[in-house]
Structure formats: C-alpha cells, structure tokens
Amino acid sequence: PWMGDGNSVLNELGVNIDLSTEEGFYNYYSTPYIIWANDAAKKATGGDFTGNGGNMSSAFIMSRVMEECGISGSAFMQLNRELCQRIPVVNTGTGSYVTAKGLTRELSGEDSEIMSEFNYVSYYMKHNFIY
C-alpha cells in the first residue's frame, strides 16, 4: 500500500522500488490475493482451492477463479486465460510485462502476437457491447 510520499518512506525502510529491476517492480506494484472457497463451493467444483496461484495482473483474477471452478467462460475469458499463461503480468502504466523470460518492456514473437490480439479484442468488446 502507498504510504504517503512512498519513495521516501519505502527508501527509509530499505525496500527496493527500482522499476528497472524485477524485485523493485514487484515491490512497487504487488498486492497479495486470496481466492477462497467455502466447503459447498469445493464440493460443487471438486477443487481444493489451495496452493500458490503465482503472480498475475488483477485483470486475470476472474479468469483464474473461473478456471478453479471448472468454468471455461466466454471466448474473451478464454483469451484472457491464454494471455495470462504467456504474460501473467501486464503493467500498462510502465509498459512492462513479465513473461517466461522475466521482466521486459518489449514483447516479441508469440508474446507480442497474443498481446496484440488481446488488445484488439478488448477494444472491440469495449466499443461494441454494453452490459
């Protein structure tokens, strides 16, 4: 959480918030999350809902919940899940991504292709559907 003038407070605490490093990036932007299921949900889904879900952007949490529940969801949610598997952290504010190769500001190959596809589909969904 942000504590006032975060840079000075975090620096005084000795926390690395250098966004050019993976540790600093995660220290600056990370927030722990929990996906919790009561006994009825565990019974209904057959899942145990235990373990570490790993690092991911908040935009991927709903697709992770659906995956844990055994729900495939819409084509958009399936694309969301596929993107999370390749690029689990997308930070548009800094143009940073975490891929299998680590923290990067440049995507290439299949990572670049799926990110572009996701951006096109997101734009289409946002401008053509009203819920």
Short mmCIF file of N, CA and C in Angstrom, two decimals:
data_model
loop_
_atom_site.label_atom_id
_atom_site.label_comp_id
_atom_site.label_asym_id
_atom_site.label_seq_id
_atom_site.Cartn_x
_atom_site.Cartn_y
_atom_site.Cartn_z
N PRO A 1 0.83 -1.21 0.00
CA PRO A 1 0.00 0.00 0.00
C PRO A 1 0.87 1.26 0.00
N TRP A 2 0.34 2.28 -0.60
CA TRP A 2 1.05 3.54 -0.68
C TRP A 2 1.05 4.19 0.69
N MET A 3 2.20 4.66 1.15
CA MET A 3 2.31 5.25 2.48
C MET A 3 2.81 6.68 2.35
N GLY A 4 1.90 7.59 1.99
CA GLY A 4 2.31 8.98 1.84
C GLY A 4 3.24 9.14 0.66
N ASP A 5 4.30 9.89 0.87
CA ASP A 5 5.31 10.05 -0.16
C ASP A 5 6.11 8.75 -0.21
N GLY A 6 5.57 7.78 -0.94
CA GLY A 6 6.07 6.41 -0.94
C GLY A 6 7.55 6.25 -1.17
N ASN A 7 8.10 7.04 -2.07
CA ASN A 7 9.52 6.86 -2.36
C ASN A 7 10.38 7.06 -1.12
N SER A 8 10.13 8.14 -0.36
CA SER A 8 10.97 8.38 0.81
C SER A 8 10.70 7.36 1.91
N VAL A 9 9.44 7.00 2.14
CA VAL A 9 9.11 6.02 3.18
C VAL A 9 9.68 4.66 2.83
N LEU A 10 9.47 4.20 1.61
CA LEU A 10 9.97 2.89 1.20
C LEU A 10 11.50 2.87 1.18
N ASN A 11 12.10 3.96 0.74
CA ASN A 11 13.56 4.04 0.77
C ASN A 11 14.10 3.96 2.19
N GLU A 12 13.43 4.66 3.12
CA GLU A 12 13.85 4.61 4.53
C GLU A 12 13.75 3.20 5.08
N LEU A 13 12.78 2.43 4.60
CA LEU A 13 12.61 1.05 5.05
C LEU A 13 13.56 0.09 4.34
N GLY A 14 14.29 0.59 3.36
CA GLY A 14 15.24 -0.25 2.63
C GLY A 14 14.59 -1.14 1.59
N VAL A 15 13.39 -0.76 1.13
CA VAL A 15 12.66 -1.55 0.14
C VAL A 15 13.09 -1.12 -1.26
N ASN A 16 13.50 -2.08 -2.06
CA ASN A 16 13.90 -1.81 -3.44
C ASN A 16 12.66 -1.52 -4.26
N ILE A 17 12.56 -0.28 -4.78
CA ILE A 17 11.44 0.06 -5.67
C ILE A 17 11.98 0.57 -7.02
N ASP A 18 13.14 0.10 -7.38
CA ASP A 18 13.74 0.44 -8.67
C ASP A 18 12.99 -0.34 -9.75
N LEU A 19 12.17 0.36 -10.52
CA LEU A 19 11.31 -0.29 -11.51
C LEU A 19 12.08 -0.95 -12.65
N SER A 20 13.37 -0.69 -12.76
CA SER A 20 14.15 -1.34 -13.80
C SER A 20 14.59 -2.75 -13.38
N THR A 21 14.35 -3.10 -12.11
CA THR A 21 14.68 -4.45 -11.63
C THR A 21 13.39 -5.21 -11.36
N GLU A 22 13.45 -6.52 -11.51
CA GLU A 22 12.25 -7.33 -11.26
C GLU A 22 11.82 -7.25 -9.81
N GLU A 23 12.79 -7.29 -8.87
CA GLU A 23 12.45 -7.19 -7.45
C GLU A 23 11.76 -5.85 -7.16
N GLY A 24 12.33 -4.76 -7.66
CA GLY A 24 11.76 -3.43 -7.44
C GLY A 24 10.38 -3.30 -8.05
N PHE A 25 10.22 -3.85 -9.25
CA PHE A 25 8.92 -3.83 -9.93
C PHE A 25 7.85 -4.51 -9.07
N TYR A 26 8.17 -5.73 -8.59
CA TYR A 26 7.21 -6.45 -7.75
C TYR A 26 6.99 -5.77 -6.41
N ASN A 27 8.02 -5.21 -5.81
CA ASN A 27 7.85 -4.50 -4.54
C ASN A 27 6.94 -3.29 -4.70
N TYR A 28 7.04 -2.62 -5.83
CA TYR A 28 6.28 -1.41 -6.08
C TYR A 28 4.81 -1.70 -6.42
N TYR A 29 4.58 -2.75 -7.21
CA TYR A 29 3.25 -2.99 -7.75
C TYR A 29 2.49 -4.19 -7.17
N SER A 30 3.10 -5.02 -6.36
CA SER A 30 2.45 -6.26 -5.93
C SER A 30 1.49 -6.07 -4.77
N THR A 31 0.41 -6.82 -4.82
CA THR A 31 -0.55 -6.93 -3.73
C THR A 31 -0.95 -8.39 -3.64
N PRO A 32 -0.81 -9.01 -2.49
CA PRO A 32 -1.21 -10.42 -2.35
C PRO A 32 -2.72 -10.58 -2.59
N TYR A 33 -3.12 -11.74 -3.05
CA TYR A 33 -4.53 -12.02 -3.26
C TYR A 33 -4.85 -13.42 -2.75
N ILE A 34 -6.12 -13.62 -2.44
CA ILE A 34 -6.60 -14.94 -2.00
C ILE A 34 -7.86 -15.26 -2.78
N ILE A 35 -7.93 -16.48 -3.30
CA ILE A 35 -9.17 -16.99 -3.88
C ILE A 35 -9.68 -18.01 -2.86
N TRP A 36 -10.78 -17.69 -2.24
CA TRP A 36 -11.28 -18.51 -1.15
C TRP A 36 -12.58 -19.19 -1.59
N ALA A 37 -12.75 -20.44 -1.20
CA ALA A 37 -13.98 -21.17 -1.48
C ALA A 37 -14.45 -21.85 -0.21
N ASN A 38 -15.73 -21.73 0.07
CA ASN A 38 -16.26 -22.43 1.23
C ASN A 38 -16.43 -23.91 0.89
N ASP A 39 -16.83 -24.71 1.88
CA ASP A 39 -16.94 -26.16 1.67
C ASP A 39 -17.92 -26.51 0.56
N ALA A 40 -19.02 -25.77 0.47
CA ALA A 40 -20.02 -26.05 -0.58
C ALA A 40 -19.42 -25.80 -1.97
N ALA A 41 -18.65 -24.74 -2.12
CA ALA A 41 -18.02 -24.45 -3.41
C ALA A 41 -16.99 -25.51 -3.76
N LYS A 42 -16.23 -25.95 -2.77
CA LYS A 42 -15.24 -27.00 -3.02
C LYS A 42 -15.93 -28.29 -3.47
N LYS A 43 -17.04 -28.60 -2.82
CA LYS A 43 -17.78 -29.82 -3.17
C LYS A 43 -18.38 -29.70 -4.57
N ALA A 44 -18.95 -28.55 -4.87
CA ALA A 44 -19.60 -28.36 -6.16
C ALA A 44 -18.61 -28.37 -7.33
N THR A 45 -17.41 -27.83 -7.10
CA THR A 45 -16.43 -27.74 -8.18
C THR A 45 -15.44 -28.89 -8.20
N GLY A 46 -15.32 -29.58 -7.08
CA GLY A 46 -14.33 -30.65 -6.98
C GLY A 46 -12.92 -30.12 -6.80
N GLY A 47 -12.79 -28.83 -6.58
CA GLY A 47 -11.47 -28.23 -6.39
C GLY A 47 -11.12 -28.10 -4.92
N ASP A 48 -9.83 -28.02 -4.64
CA ASP A 48 -9.43 -27.85 -3.24
C ASP A 48 -9.03 -26.41 -2.93
N PHE A 49 -8.84 -25.59 -3.96
CA PHE A 49 -8.54 -24.16 -3.79
C PHE A 49 -7.38 -23.92 -2.84
N THR A 50 -6.32 -24.70 -2.98
CA THR A 50 -5.14 -24.50 -2.15
C THR A 50 -3.94 -24.28 -3.04
N GLY A 51 -2.92 -23.70 -2.49
CA GLY A 51 -1.68 -23.51 -3.22
C GLY A 51 -1.45 -22.06 -3.59
N ASN A 52 -0.34 -21.83 -4.23
CA ASN A 52 0.05 -20.50 -4.65
C ASN A 52 -0.32 -20.33 -6.11
N GLY A 53 -1.16 -19.34 -6.40
CA GLY A 53 -1.60 -19.09 -7.76
C GLY A 53 -0.59 -18.34 -8.60
N GLY A 54 0.48 -17.88 -7.97
CA GLY A 54 1.52 -17.16 -8.71
C GLY A 54 1.20 -15.69 -8.90
N ASN A 55 2.11 -15.01 -9.52
CA ASN A 55 1.95 -13.59 -9.81
C ASN A 55 1.11 -13.42 -11.06
N MET A 56 0.19 -12.46 -11.00
CA MET A 56 -0.60 -12.13 -12.18
C MET A 56 -1.20 -10.74 -12.01
N SER A 57 -1.51 -10.13 -13.11
CA SER A 57 -2.19 -8.84 -13.08
C SER A 57 -3.62 -9.03 -12.59
N SER A 58 -4.16 -7.99 -11.98
CA SER A 58 -5.52 -8.09 -11.45
C SER A 58 -6.55 -8.38 -12.54
N ALA A 59 -6.26 -8.02 -13.77
CA ALA A 59 -7.18 -8.28 -14.88
C ALA A 59 -7.38 -9.77 -15.12
N PHE A 60 -6.50 -10.60 -14.57
CA PHE A 60 -6.58 -12.04 -14.80
C PHE A 60 -7.22 -12.81 -13.65
N ILE A 61 -7.55 -12.14 -12.57
CA ILE A 61 -8.06 -12.86 -11.40
C ILE A 61 -9.39 -13.55 -11.69
N MET A 62 -10.30 -12.89 -12.39
CA MET A 62 -11.60 -13.52 -12.67
C MET A 62 -11.43 -14.78 -13.52
N SER A 63 -10.56 -14.74 -14.51
CA SER A 63 -10.38 -15.95 -15.32
C SER A 63 -9.73 -17.05 -14.48
N ARG A 64 -8.89 -16.70 -13.51
CA ARG A 64 -8.30 -17.70 -12.61
C ARG A 64 -9.38 -18.32 -11.72
N VAL A 65 -10.29 -17.50 -11.22
CA VAL A 65 -11.40 -18.01 -10.41
C VAL A 65 -12.24 -18.97 -11.24
N MET A 66 -12.56 -18.58 -12.45
CA MET A 66 -13.36 -19.43 -13.33
C MET A 66 -12.64 -20.75 -13.61
N GLU A 67 -11.34 -20.69 -13.82
CA GLU A 67 -10.54 -21.89 -14.06
C GLU A 67 -10.60 -22.81 -12.84
N GLU A 68 -10.45 -22.25 -11.65
CA GLU A 68 -10.52 -23.03 -10.41
C GLU A 68 -11.89 -23.69 -10.24
N CYS A 69 -12.92 -23.03 -10.75
CA CYS A 69 -14.30 -23.55 -10.63
C CYS A 69 -14.66 -24.49 -11.78
N GLY A 70 -13.76 -24.65 -12.74
CA GLY A 70 -14.04 -25.53 -13.87
C GLY A 70 -14.95 -24.92 -14.91
N ILE A 71 -14.99 -23.60 -14.98
CA ILE A 71 -15.84 -22.89 -15.93
C ILE A 71 -14.96 -22.33 -17.04
N SER A 72 -15.28 -22.66 -18.30
CA SER A 72 -14.45 -22.16 -19.39
C SER A 72 -14.73 -20.70 -19.70
N GLY A 73 -15.97 -20.27 -19.55
CA GLY A 73 -16.33 -18.88 -19.79
C GLY A 73 -16.44 -18.55 -21.26
N SER A 74 -16.63 -17.27 -21.52
CA SER A 74 -16.79 -16.78 -22.89
C SER A 74 -15.46 -16.89 -23.65
N ALA A 75 -15.53 -16.65 -24.94
CA ALA A 75 -14.31 -16.66 -25.76
C ALA A 75 -13.34 -15.60 -25.25
N PHE A 76 -13.86 -14.46 -24.80
CA PHE A 76 -12.99 -13.42 -24.27
C PHE A 76 -12.28 -13.89 -23.00
N MET A 77 -13.00 -14.56 -22.11
CA MET A 77 -12.37 -15.06 -20.88
C MET A 77 -11.34 -16.15 -21.20
N GLN A 78 -11.59 -16.93 -22.22
CA GLN A 78 -10.61 -17.94 -22.62
C GLN A 78 -9.34 -17.29 -23.17
N LEU A 79 -9.52 -16.21 -23.94
CA LEU A 79 -8.36 -15.47 -24.44
C LEU A 79 -7.62 -14.81 -23.27
N ASN A 80 -8.36 -14.30 -22.31
CA ASN A 80 -7.78 -13.71 -21.11
C ASN A 80 -6.91 -14.74 -20.38
N ARG A 81 -7.42 -15.95 -20.25
CA ARG A 81 -6.68 -17.04 -19.59
C ARG A 81 -5.43 -17.41 -20.38
N GLU A 82 -5.56 -17.46 -21.70
CA GLU A 82 -4.42 -17.79 -22.55
C GLU A 82 -3.33 -16.72 -22.44
N LEU A 83 -3.75 -15.46 -22.42
CA LEU A 83 -2.78 -14.37 -22.27
C LEU A 83 -2.08 -14.47 -20.92
N CYS A 84 -2.83 -14.76 -19.86
CA CYS A 84 -2.24 -14.89 -18.52
C CYS A 84 -1.20 -16.00 -18.46
N GLN A 85 -1.44 -17.07 -19.20
CA GLN A 85 -0.47 -18.17 -19.21
C GLN A 85 0.85 -17.76 -19.86
N ARG A 86 0.79 -16.87 -20.85
CA ARG A 86 2.01 -16.43 -21.55
C ARG A 86 2.62 -15.20 -20.90
N ILE A 87 1.75 -14.26 -20.50
CA ILE A 87 2.22 -12.98 -19.96
C ILE A 87 1.40 -12.70 -18.69
N PRO A 88 1.78 -13.29 -17.57
CA PRO A 88 0.95 -13.17 -16.37
C PRO A 88 0.89 -11.77 -15.77
N VAL A 89 1.86 -10.92 -16.07
CA VAL A 89 1.85 -9.56 -15.54
C VAL A 89 1.95 -8.58 -16.70
N VAL A 90 0.91 -7.72 -16.80
CA VAL A 90 0.87 -6.67 -17.82
C VAL A 90 0.67 -5.36 -17.07
N ASN A 91 1.64 -4.46 -17.16
CA ASN A 91 1.54 -3.17 -16.49
C ASN A 91 1.56 -2.09 -17.56
N THR A 92 0.37 -1.61 -17.92
CA THR A 92 0.28 -0.64 -19.00
C THR A 92 0.86 0.71 -18.60
N GLY A 93 0.84 1.03 -17.31
CA GLY A 93 1.38 2.31 -16.84
C GLY A 93 2.87 2.46 -17.13
N THR A 94 3.61 1.39 -17.03
CA THR A 94 5.05 1.44 -17.28
C THR A 94 5.44 0.77 -18.60
N GLY A 95 4.48 0.12 -19.25
CA GLY A 95 4.78 -0.63 -20.47
C GLY A 95 5.64 -1.85 -20.17
N SER A 96 5.45 -2.41 -18.97
CA SER A 96 6.25 -3.56 -18.54
C SER A 96 5.42 -4.83 -18.56
N TYR A 97 6.10 -5.92 -18.81
CA TYR A 97 5.45 -7.23 -18.86
C TYR A 97 6.36 -8.24 -18.16
N VAL A 98 5.74 -9.28 -17.62
CA VAL A 98 6.52 -10.40 -17.11
C VAL A 98 6.14 -11.61 -17.95
N THR A 99 7.15 -12.17 -18.62
CA THR A 99 6.97 -13.33 -19.47
C THR A 99 7.82 -14.48 -18.92
N ALA A 100 7.89 -15.55 -19.64
CA ALA A 100 8.74 -16.67 -19.24
C ALA A 100 10.20 -16.23 -19.15
N LYS A 101 10.56 -15.17 -19.86
CA LYS A 101 11.94 -14.67 -19.84
C LYS A 101 12.18 -13.67 -18.72
N GLY A 102 11.14 -13.30 -17.96
CA GLY A 102 11.29 -12.33 -16.88
C GLY A 102 10.69 -10.99 -17.24
N LEU A 103 11.07 -9.97 -16.49
CA LEU A 103 10.57 -8.62 -16.69
C LEU A 103 11.12 -8.03 -17.97
N THR A 104 10.24 -7.46 -18.79
CA THR A 104 10.66 -6.88 -20.07
C THR A 104 9.75 -5.71 -20.43
N ARG A 105 10.25 -4.86 -21.28
CA ARG A 105 9.43 -3.77 -21.82
C ARG A 105 9.15 -3.98 -23.30
N GLU A 106 9.70 -5.06 -23.85
CA GLU A 106 9.48 -5.37 -25.27
C GLU A 106 9.03 -6.81 -25.41
N LEU A 107 7.90 -6.98 -26.08
CA LEU A 107 7.42 -8.32 -26.36
C LEU A 107 7.84 -8.71 -27.77
N SER A 108 8.06 -9.98 -27.98
CA SER A 108 8.41 -10.45 -29.32
C SER A 108 7.72 -11.78 -29.58
N GLY A 109 7.71 -12.17 -30.82
CA GLY A 109 7.17 -13.47 -31.21
C GLY A 109 5.73 -13.67 -30.79
N GLU A 110 5.45 -14.86 -30.26
CA GLU A 110 4.09 -15.21 -29.87
C GLU A 110 3.57 -14.33 -28.75
N ASP A 111 4.45 -13.87 -27.86
CA ASP A 111 4.00 -12.97 -26.79
C ASP A 111 3.44 -11.68 -27.38
N SER A 112 4.14 -11.13 -28.34
CA SER A 112 3.68 -9.90 -28.99
C SER A 112 2.36 -10.13 -29.73
N GLU A 113 2.25 -11.27 -30.40
CA GLU A 113 1.04 -11.58 -31.16
C GLU A 113 -0.18 -11.72 -30.25
N ILE A 114 -0.05 -12.44 -29.15
CA ILE A 114 -1.22 -12.63 -28.28
C ILE A 114 -1.58 -11.34 -27.57
N MET A 115 -0.59 -10.51 -27.22
CA MET A 115 -0.90 -9.23 -26.59
C MET A 115 -1.65 -8.33 -27.56
N SER A 116 -1.23 -8.31 -28.83
CA SER A 116 -1.94 -7.53 -29.84
C SER A 116 -3.36 -8.04 -30.04
N GLU A 117 -3.50 -9.35 -30.13
CA GLU A 117 -4.84 -9.93 -30.30
C GLU A 117 -5.73 -9.56 -29.12
N PHE A 118 -5.20 -9.66 -27.92
CA PHE A 118 -5.98 -9.31 -26.73
C PHE A 118 -6.38 -7.83 -26.76
N ASN A 119 -5.47 -6.95 -27.15
CA ASN A 119 -5.80 -5.53 -27.23
C ASN A 119 -6.88 -5.26 -28.27
N TYR A 120 -6.82 -5.93 -29.42
CA TYR A 120 -7.85 -5.76 -30.45
C TYR A 120 -9.20 -6.24 -29.95
N VAL A 121 -9.22 -7.42 -29.34
CA VAL A 121 -10.48 -7.98 -28.83
C VAL A 121 -11.03 -7.12 -27.72
N SER A 122 -10.18 -6.63 -26.83
CA SER A 122 -10.62 -5.76 -25.73
C SER A 122 -11.25 -4.48 -26.28
N TYR A 123 -10.61 -3.89 -27.27
CA TYR A 123 -11.15 -2.68 -27.89
C TYR A 123 -12.50 -2.98 -28.51
N TYR A 124 -12.61 -4.08 -29.24
CA TYR A 124 -13.87 -4.47 -29.87
C TYR A 124 -14.96 -4.67 -28.82
N MET A 125 -14.64 -5.39 -27.75
CA MET A 125 -15.63 -5.64 -26.70
C MET A 125 -16.09 -4.33 -26.05
N LYS A 126 -15.14 -3.45 -25.79
CA LYS A 126 -15.45 -2.19 -25.12
C LYS A 126 -16.33 -1.28 -25.97
N HIS A 127 -16.13 -1.30 -27.27
CA HIS A 127 -16.85 -0.38 -28.14
C HIS A 127 -18.07 -0.96 -28.83
N ASN A 128 -18.33 -2.26 -28.68
CA ASN A 128 -19.45 -2.85 -29.38
C ASN A 128 -20.46 -3.57 -28.49
N PHE A 129 -20.18 -3.64 -27.20
CA PHE A 129 -21.08 -4.32 -26.30
C PHE A 129 -21.34 -3.47 -25.07
N ILE A 130 -22.60 -3.36 -24.71
CA ILE A 130 -22.99 -2.64 -23.49
C ILE A 130 -23.72 -3.62 -22.61
N TYR A 131 -23.26 -3.75 -21.39
CA TYR A 131 -23.89 -4.70 -20.47
C TYR A 131 -24.85 -3.99 -19.56
#
